[in-house]
PDB file of N, CA and C in Angstrom:
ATOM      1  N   UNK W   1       0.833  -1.200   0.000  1.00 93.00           N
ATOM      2  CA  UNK W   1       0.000   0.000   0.000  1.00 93.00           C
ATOM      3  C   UNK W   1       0.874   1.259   0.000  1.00 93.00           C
ATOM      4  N   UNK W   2       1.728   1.432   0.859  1.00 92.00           N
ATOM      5  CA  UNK W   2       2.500   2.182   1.056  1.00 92.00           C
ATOM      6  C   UNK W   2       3.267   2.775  -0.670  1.00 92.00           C
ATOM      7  N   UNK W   3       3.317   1.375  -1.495  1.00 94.00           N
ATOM      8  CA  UNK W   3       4.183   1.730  -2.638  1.00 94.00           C
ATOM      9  C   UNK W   3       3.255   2.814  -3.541  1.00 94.00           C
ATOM     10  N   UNK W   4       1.990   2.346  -3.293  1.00 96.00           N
ATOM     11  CA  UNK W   4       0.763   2.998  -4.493  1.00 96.00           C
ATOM     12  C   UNK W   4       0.785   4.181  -3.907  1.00 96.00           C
ATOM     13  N   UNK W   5       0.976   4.630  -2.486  1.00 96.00           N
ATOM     14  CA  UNK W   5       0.474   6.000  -1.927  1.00 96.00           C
ATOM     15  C   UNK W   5       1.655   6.964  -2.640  1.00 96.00           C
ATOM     16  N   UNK W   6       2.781   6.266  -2.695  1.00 96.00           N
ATOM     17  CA  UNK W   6       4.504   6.987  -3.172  1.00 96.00           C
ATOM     18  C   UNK W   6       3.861   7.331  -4.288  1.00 96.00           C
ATOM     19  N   UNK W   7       3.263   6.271  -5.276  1.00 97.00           N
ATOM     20  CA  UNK W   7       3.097   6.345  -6.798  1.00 97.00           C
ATOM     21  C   UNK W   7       1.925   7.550  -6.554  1.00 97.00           C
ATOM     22  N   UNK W   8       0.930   7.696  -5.889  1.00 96.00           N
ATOM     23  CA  UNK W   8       0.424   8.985  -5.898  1.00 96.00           C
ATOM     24  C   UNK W   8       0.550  10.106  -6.235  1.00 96.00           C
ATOM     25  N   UNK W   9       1.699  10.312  -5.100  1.00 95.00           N
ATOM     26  CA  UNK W   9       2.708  11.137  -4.541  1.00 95.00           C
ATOM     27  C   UNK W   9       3.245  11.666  -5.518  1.00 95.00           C
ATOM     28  N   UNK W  10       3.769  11.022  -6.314  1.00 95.00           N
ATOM     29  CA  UNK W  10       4.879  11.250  -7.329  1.00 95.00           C
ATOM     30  C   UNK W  10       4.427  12.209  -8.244  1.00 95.00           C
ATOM     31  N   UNK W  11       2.764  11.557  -8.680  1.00 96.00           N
ATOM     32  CA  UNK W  11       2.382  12.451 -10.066  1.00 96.00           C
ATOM     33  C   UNK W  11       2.000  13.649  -9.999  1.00 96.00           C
ATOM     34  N   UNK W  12       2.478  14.215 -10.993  1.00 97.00           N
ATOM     35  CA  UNK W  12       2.442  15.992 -11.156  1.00 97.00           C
ATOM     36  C   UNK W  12       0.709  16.572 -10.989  1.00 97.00           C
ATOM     37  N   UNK W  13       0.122  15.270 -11.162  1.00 97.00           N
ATOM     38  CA  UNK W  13      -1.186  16.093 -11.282  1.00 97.00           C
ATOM     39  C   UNK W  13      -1.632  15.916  -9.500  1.00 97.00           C
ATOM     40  N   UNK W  14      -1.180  15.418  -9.254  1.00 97.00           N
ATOM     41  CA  UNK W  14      -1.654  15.160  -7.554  1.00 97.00           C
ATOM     42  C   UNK W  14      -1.230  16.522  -7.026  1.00 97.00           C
ATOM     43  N   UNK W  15      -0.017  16.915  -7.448  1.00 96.00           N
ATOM     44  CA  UNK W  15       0.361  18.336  -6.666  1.00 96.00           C
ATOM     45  C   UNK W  15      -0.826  19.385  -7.734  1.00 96.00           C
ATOM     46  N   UNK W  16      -0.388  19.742  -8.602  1.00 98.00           N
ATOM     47  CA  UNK W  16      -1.399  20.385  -8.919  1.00 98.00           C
ATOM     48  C   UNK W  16      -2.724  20.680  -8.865  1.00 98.00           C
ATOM     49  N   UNK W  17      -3.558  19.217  -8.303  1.00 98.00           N
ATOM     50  CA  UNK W  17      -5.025  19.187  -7.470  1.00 98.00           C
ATOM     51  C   UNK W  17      -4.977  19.897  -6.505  1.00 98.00           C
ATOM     52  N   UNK W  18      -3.787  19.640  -5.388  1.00 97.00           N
ATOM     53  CA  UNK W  18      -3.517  20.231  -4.370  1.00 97.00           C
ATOM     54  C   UNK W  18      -3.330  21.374  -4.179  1.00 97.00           C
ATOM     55  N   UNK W  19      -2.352  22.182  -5.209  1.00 96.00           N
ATOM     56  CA  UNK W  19      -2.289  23.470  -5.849  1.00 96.00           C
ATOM     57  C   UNK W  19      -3.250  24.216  -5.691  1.00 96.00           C
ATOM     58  N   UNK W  20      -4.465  23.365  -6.547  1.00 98.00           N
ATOM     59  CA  UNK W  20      -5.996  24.029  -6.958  1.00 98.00           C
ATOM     60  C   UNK W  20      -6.924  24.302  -5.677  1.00 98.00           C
ATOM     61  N   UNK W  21      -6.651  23.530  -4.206  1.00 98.00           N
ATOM     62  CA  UNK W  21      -7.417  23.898  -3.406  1.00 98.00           C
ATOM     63  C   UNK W  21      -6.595  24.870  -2.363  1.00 98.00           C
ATOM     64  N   UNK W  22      -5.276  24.993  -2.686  1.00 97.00           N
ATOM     65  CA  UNK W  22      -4.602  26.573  -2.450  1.00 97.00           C
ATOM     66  C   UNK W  22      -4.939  27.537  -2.426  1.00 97.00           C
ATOM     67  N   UNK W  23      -5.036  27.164  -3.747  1.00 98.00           N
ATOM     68  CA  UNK W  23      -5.739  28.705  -4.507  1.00 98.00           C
ATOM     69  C   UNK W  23      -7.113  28.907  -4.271  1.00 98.00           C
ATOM     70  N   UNK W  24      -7.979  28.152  -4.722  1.00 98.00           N
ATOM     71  CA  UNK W  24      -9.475  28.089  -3.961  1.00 98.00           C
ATOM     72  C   UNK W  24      -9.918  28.158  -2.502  1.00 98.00           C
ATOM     73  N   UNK W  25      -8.794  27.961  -1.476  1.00 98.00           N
ATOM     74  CA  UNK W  25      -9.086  28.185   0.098  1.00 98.00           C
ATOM     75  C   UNK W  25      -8.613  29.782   0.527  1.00 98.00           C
ATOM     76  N   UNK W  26      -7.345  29.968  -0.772  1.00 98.00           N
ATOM     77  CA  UNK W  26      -7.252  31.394  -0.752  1.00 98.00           C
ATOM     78  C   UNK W  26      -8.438  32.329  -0.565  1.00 98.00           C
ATOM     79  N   UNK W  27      -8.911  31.801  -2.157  1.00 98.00           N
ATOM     80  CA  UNK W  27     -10.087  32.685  -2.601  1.00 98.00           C
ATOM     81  C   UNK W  27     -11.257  33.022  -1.487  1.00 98.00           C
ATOM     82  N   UNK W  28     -11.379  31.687  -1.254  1.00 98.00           N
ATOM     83  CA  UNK W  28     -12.491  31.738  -0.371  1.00 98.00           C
ATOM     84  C   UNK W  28     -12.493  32.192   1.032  1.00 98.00           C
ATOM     85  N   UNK W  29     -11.192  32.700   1.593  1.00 98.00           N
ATOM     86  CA  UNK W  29     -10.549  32.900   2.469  1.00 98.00           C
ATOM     87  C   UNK W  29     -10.818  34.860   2.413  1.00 98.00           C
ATOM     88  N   UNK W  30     -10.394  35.233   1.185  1.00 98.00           N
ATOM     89  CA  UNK W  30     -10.633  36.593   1.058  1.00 98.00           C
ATOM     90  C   UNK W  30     -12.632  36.621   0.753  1.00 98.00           C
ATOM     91  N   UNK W  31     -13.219  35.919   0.346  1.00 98.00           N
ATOM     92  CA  UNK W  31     -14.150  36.464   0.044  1.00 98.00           C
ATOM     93  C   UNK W  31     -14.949  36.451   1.440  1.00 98.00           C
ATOM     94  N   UNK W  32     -14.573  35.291   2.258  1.00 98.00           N
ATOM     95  CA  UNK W  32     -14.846  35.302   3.768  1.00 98.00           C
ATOM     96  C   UNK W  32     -14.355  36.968   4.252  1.00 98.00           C
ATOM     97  N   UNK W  33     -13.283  37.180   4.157  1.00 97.00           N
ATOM     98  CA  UNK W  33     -13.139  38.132   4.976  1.00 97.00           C
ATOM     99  C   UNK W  33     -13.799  39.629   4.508  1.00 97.00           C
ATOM    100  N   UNK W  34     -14.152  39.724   3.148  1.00 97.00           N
ATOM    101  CA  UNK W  34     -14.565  40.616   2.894  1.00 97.00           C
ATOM    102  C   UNK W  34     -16.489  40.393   3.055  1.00 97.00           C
ATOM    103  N   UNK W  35     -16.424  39.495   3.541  1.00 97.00           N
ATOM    104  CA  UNK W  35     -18.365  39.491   3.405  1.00 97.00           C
ATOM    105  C   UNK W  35     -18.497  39.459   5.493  1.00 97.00           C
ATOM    106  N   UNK W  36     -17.153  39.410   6.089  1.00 97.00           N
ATOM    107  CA  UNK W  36     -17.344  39.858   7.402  1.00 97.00           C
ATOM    108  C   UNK W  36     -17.287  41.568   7.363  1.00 97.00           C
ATOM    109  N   UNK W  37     -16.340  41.921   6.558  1.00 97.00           N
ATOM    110  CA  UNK W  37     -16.035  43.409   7.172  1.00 97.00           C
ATOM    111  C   UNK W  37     -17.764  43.809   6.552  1.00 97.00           C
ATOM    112  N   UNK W  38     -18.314  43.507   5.323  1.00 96.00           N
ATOM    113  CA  UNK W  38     -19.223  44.101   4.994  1.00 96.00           C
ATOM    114  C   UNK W  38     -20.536  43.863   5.748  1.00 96.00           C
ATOM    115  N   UNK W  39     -20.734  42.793   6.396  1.00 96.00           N
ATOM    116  CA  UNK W  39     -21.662  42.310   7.621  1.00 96.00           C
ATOM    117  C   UNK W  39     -21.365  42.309   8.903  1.00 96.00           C
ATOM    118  N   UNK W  40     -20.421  43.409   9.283  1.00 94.00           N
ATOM    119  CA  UNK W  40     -20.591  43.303  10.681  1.00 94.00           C
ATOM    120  C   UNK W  40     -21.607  42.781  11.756  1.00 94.00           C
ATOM    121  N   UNK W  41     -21.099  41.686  12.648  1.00 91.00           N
ATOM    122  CA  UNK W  41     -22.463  41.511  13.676  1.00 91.00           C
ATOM    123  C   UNK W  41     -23.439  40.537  13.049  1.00 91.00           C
ATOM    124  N   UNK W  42     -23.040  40.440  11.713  1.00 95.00           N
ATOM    125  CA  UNK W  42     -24.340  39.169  11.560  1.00 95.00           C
ATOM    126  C   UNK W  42     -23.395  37.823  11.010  1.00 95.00           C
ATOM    127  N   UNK W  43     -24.633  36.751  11.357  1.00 95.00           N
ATOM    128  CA  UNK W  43     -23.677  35.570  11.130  1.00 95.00           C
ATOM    129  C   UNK W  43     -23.628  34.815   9.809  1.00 95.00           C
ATOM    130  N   UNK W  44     -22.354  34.433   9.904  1.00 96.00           N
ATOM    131  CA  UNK W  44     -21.667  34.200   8.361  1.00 96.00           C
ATOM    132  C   UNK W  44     -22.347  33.405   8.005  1.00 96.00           C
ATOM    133  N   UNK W  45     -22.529  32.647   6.367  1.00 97.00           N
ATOM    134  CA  UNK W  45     -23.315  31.526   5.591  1.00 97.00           C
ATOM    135  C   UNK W  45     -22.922  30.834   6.108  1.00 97.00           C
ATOM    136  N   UNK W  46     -23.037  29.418   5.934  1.00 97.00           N
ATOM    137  CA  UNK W  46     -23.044  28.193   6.500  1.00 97.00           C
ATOM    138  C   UNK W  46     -21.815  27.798   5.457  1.00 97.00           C
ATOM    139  N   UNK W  47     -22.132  28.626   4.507  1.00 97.00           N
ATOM    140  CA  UNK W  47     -21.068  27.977   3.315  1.00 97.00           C
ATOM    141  C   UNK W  47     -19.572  28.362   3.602  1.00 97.00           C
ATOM    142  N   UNK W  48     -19.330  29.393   4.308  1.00 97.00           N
ATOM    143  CA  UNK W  48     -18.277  29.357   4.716  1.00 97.00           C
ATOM    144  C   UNK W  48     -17.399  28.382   6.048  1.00 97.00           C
ATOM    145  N   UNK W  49     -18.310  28.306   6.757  1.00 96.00           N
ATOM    146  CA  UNK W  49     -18.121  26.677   7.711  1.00 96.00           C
ATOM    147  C   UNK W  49     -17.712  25.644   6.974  1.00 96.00           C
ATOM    148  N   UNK W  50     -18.719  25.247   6.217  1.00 98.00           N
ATOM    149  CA  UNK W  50     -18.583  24.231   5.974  1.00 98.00           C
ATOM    150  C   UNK W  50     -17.142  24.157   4.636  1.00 98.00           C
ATOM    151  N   UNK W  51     -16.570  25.049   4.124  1.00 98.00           N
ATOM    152  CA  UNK W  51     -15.508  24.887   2.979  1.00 98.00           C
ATOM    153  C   UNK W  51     -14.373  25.220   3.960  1.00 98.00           C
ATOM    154  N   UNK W  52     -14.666  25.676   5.486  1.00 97.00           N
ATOM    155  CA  UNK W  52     -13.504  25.660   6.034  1.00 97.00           C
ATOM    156  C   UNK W  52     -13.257  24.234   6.589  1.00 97.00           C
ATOM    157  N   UNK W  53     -14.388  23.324   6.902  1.00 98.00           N
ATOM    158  CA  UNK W  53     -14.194  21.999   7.503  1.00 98.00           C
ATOM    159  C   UNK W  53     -13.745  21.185   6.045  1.00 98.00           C
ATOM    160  N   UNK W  54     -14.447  20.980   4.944  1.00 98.00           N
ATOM    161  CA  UNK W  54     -13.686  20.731   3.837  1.00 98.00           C
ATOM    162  C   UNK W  54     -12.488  21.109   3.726  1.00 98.00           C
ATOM    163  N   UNK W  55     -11.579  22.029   3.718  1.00 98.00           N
ATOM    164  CA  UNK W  55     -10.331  22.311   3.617  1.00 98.00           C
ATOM    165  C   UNK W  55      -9.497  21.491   4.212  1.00 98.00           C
ATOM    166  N   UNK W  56      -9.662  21.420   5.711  1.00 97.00           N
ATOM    167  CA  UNK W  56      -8.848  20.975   6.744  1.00 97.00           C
ATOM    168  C   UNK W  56      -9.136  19.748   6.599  1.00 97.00           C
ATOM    169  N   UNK W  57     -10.054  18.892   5.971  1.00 98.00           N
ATOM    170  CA  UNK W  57     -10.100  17.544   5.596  1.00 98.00           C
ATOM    171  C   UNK W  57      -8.727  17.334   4.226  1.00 98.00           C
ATOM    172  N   UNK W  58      -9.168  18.242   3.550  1.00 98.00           N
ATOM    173  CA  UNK W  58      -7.947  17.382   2.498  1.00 98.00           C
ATOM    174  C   UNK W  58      -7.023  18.408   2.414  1.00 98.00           C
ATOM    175  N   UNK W  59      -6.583  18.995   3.321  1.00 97.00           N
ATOM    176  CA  UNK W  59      -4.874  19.133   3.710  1.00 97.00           C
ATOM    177  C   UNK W  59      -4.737  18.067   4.905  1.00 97.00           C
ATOM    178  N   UNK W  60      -5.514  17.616   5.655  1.00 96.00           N
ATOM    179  CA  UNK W  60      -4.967  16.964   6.242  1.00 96.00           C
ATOM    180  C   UNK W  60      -4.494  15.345   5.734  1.00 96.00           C
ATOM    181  N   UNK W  61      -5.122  15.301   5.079  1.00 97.00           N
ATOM    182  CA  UNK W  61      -5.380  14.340   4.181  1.00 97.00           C
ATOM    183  C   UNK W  61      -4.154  13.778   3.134  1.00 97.00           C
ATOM    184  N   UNK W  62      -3.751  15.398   2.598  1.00 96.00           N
ATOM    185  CA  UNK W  62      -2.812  14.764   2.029  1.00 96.00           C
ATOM    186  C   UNK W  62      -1.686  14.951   2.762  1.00 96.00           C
ATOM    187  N   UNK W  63      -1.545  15.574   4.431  1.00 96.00           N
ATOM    188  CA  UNK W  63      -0.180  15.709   5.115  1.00 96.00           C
ATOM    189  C   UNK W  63      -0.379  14.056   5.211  1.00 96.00           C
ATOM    190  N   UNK W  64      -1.477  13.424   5.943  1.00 97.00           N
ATOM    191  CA  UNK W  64      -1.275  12.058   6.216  1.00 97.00           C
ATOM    192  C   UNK W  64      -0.824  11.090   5.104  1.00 97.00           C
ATOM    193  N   UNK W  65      -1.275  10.989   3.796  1.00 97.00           N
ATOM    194  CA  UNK W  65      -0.362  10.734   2.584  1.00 97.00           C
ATOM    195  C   UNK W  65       0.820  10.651   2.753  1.00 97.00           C
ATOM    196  N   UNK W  66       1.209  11.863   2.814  1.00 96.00           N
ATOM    197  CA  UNK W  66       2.716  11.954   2.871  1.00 96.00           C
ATOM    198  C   UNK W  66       3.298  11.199   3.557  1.00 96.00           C
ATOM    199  N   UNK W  67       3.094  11.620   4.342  1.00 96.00           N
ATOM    200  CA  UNK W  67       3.448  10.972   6.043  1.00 96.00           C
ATOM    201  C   UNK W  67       3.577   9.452   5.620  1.00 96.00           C
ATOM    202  N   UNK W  68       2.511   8.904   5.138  1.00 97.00           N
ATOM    203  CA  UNK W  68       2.474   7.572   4.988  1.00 97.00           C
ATOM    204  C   UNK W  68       3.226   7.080   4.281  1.00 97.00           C
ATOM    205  N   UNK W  69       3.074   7.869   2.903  1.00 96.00           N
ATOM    206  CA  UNK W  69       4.136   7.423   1.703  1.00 96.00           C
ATOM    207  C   UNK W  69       5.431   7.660   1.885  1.00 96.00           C
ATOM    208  N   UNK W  70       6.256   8.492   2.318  1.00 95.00           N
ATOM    209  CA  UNK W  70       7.562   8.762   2.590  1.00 95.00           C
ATOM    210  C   UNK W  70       8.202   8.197   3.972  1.00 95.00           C
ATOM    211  N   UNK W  71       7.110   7.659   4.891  1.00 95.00           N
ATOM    212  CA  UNK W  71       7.636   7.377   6.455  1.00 95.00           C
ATOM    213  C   UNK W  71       8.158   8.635   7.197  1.00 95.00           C
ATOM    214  N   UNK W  72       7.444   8.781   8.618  1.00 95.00           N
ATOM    215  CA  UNK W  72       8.324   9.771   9.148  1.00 95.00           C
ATOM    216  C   UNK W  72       9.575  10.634   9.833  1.00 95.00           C
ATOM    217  N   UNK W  73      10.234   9.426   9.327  1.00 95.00           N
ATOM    218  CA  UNK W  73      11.540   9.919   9.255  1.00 95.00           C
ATOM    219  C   UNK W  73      11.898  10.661   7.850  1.00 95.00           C
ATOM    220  N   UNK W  74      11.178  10.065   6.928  1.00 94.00           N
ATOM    221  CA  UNK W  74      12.145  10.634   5.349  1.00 94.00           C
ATOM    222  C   UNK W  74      11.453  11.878   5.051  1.00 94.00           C
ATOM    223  N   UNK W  75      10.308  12.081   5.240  1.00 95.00           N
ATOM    224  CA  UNK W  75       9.124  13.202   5.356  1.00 95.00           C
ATOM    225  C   UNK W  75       9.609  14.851   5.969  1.00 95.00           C
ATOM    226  N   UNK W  76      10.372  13.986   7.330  1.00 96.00           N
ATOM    227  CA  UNK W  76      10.759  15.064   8.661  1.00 96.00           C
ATOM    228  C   UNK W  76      11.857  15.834   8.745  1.00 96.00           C
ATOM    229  N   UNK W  77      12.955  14.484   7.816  1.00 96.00           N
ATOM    230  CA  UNK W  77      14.467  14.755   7.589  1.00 96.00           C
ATOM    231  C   UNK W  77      14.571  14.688   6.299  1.00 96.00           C
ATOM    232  N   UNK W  78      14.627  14.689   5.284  1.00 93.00           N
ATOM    233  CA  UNK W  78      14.229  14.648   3.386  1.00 93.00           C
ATOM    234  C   UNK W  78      15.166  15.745   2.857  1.00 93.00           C
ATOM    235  N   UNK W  79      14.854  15.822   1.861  1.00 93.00           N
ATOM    236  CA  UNK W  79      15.509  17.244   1.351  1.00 93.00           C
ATOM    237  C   UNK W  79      14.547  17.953   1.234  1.00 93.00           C
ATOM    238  N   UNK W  80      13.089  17.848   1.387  1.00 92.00           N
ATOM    239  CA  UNK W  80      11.896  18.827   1.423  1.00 92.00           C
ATOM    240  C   UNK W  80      11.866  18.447   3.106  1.00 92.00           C
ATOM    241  N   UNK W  81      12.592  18.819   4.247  1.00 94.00           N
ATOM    242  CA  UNK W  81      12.095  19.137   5.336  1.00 94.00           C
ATOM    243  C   UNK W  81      11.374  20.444   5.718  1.00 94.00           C
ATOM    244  N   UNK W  82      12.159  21.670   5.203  1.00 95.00           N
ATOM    245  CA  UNK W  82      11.268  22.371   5.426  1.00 95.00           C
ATOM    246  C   UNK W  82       9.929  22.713   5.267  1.00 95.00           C
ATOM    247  N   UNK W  83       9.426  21.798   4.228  1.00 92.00           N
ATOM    248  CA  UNK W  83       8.063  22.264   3.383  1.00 92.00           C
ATOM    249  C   UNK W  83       7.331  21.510   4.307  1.00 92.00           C
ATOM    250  N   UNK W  84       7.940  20.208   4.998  1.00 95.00           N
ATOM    251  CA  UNK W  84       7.119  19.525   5.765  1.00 95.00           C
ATOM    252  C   UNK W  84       6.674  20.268   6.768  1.00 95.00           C
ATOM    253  N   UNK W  85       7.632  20.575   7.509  1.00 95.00           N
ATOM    254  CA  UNK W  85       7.423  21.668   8.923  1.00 95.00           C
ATOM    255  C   UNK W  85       6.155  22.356   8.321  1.00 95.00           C
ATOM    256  N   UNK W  86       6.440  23.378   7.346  1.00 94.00           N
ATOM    257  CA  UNK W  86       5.921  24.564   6.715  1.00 94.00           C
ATOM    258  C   UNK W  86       4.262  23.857   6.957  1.00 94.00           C
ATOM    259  N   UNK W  87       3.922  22.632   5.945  1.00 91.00           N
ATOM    260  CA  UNK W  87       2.786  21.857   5.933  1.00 91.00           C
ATOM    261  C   UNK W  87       2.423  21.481   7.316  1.00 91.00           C
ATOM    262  N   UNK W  88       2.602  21.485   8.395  1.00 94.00           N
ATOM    263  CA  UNK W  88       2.745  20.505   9.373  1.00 94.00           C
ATOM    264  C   UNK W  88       2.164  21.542   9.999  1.00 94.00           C
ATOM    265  N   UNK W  89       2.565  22.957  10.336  1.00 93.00           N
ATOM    266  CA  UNK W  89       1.822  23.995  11.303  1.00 93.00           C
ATOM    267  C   UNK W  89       1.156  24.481  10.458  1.00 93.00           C
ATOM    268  N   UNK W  90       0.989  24.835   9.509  1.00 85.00           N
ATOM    269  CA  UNK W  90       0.118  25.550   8.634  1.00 85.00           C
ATOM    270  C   UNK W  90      -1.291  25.055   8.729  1.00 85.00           C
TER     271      UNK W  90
END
């Protein structure tokens, strides 16, 4: 199992999915903040809850990937350690 999660891992389009909800948690991140400043005091859509609990599902998702596919030693100490850290508190 471990080998298929690497083979995941590997393909360019897996980062680039990942990429895509970057950029889309961005987005949605500013449009959150601009539909608070413009609603002061009242409470936010539901839609913003809920794409923040979506988010934190598949980043976590793919930190655990990682994690899995690389082991955590090679993940922690790698030549991408920092990005791990970076991923890891983020």
């Amino acid at each position: 199992l471990r080998g298929k999660v690497r083979f995941l891992l590997s393909r360019q389009w897996f980062d680039m999915v990942i990429g895509f909800f970057i950029i889309l948690n961005s987005v949605v991140l500013g449009v959150q903040a601009d539909w608070n400043v413009q609603h002061i005091g009242q409470q936010e859509p539901d839609f913003f809850g809920v794409s923040e609990k979506l988010f934190a599902v598949v980043f976590t998702t793919e930190l655990a990937l990682r994690i899995f596919g690389y082991g955590i030693r090679r993940f922690y100490c790698g030549p991408d350690w920092r990005w791990a850290f970076f991923d890891t508190f983020i």
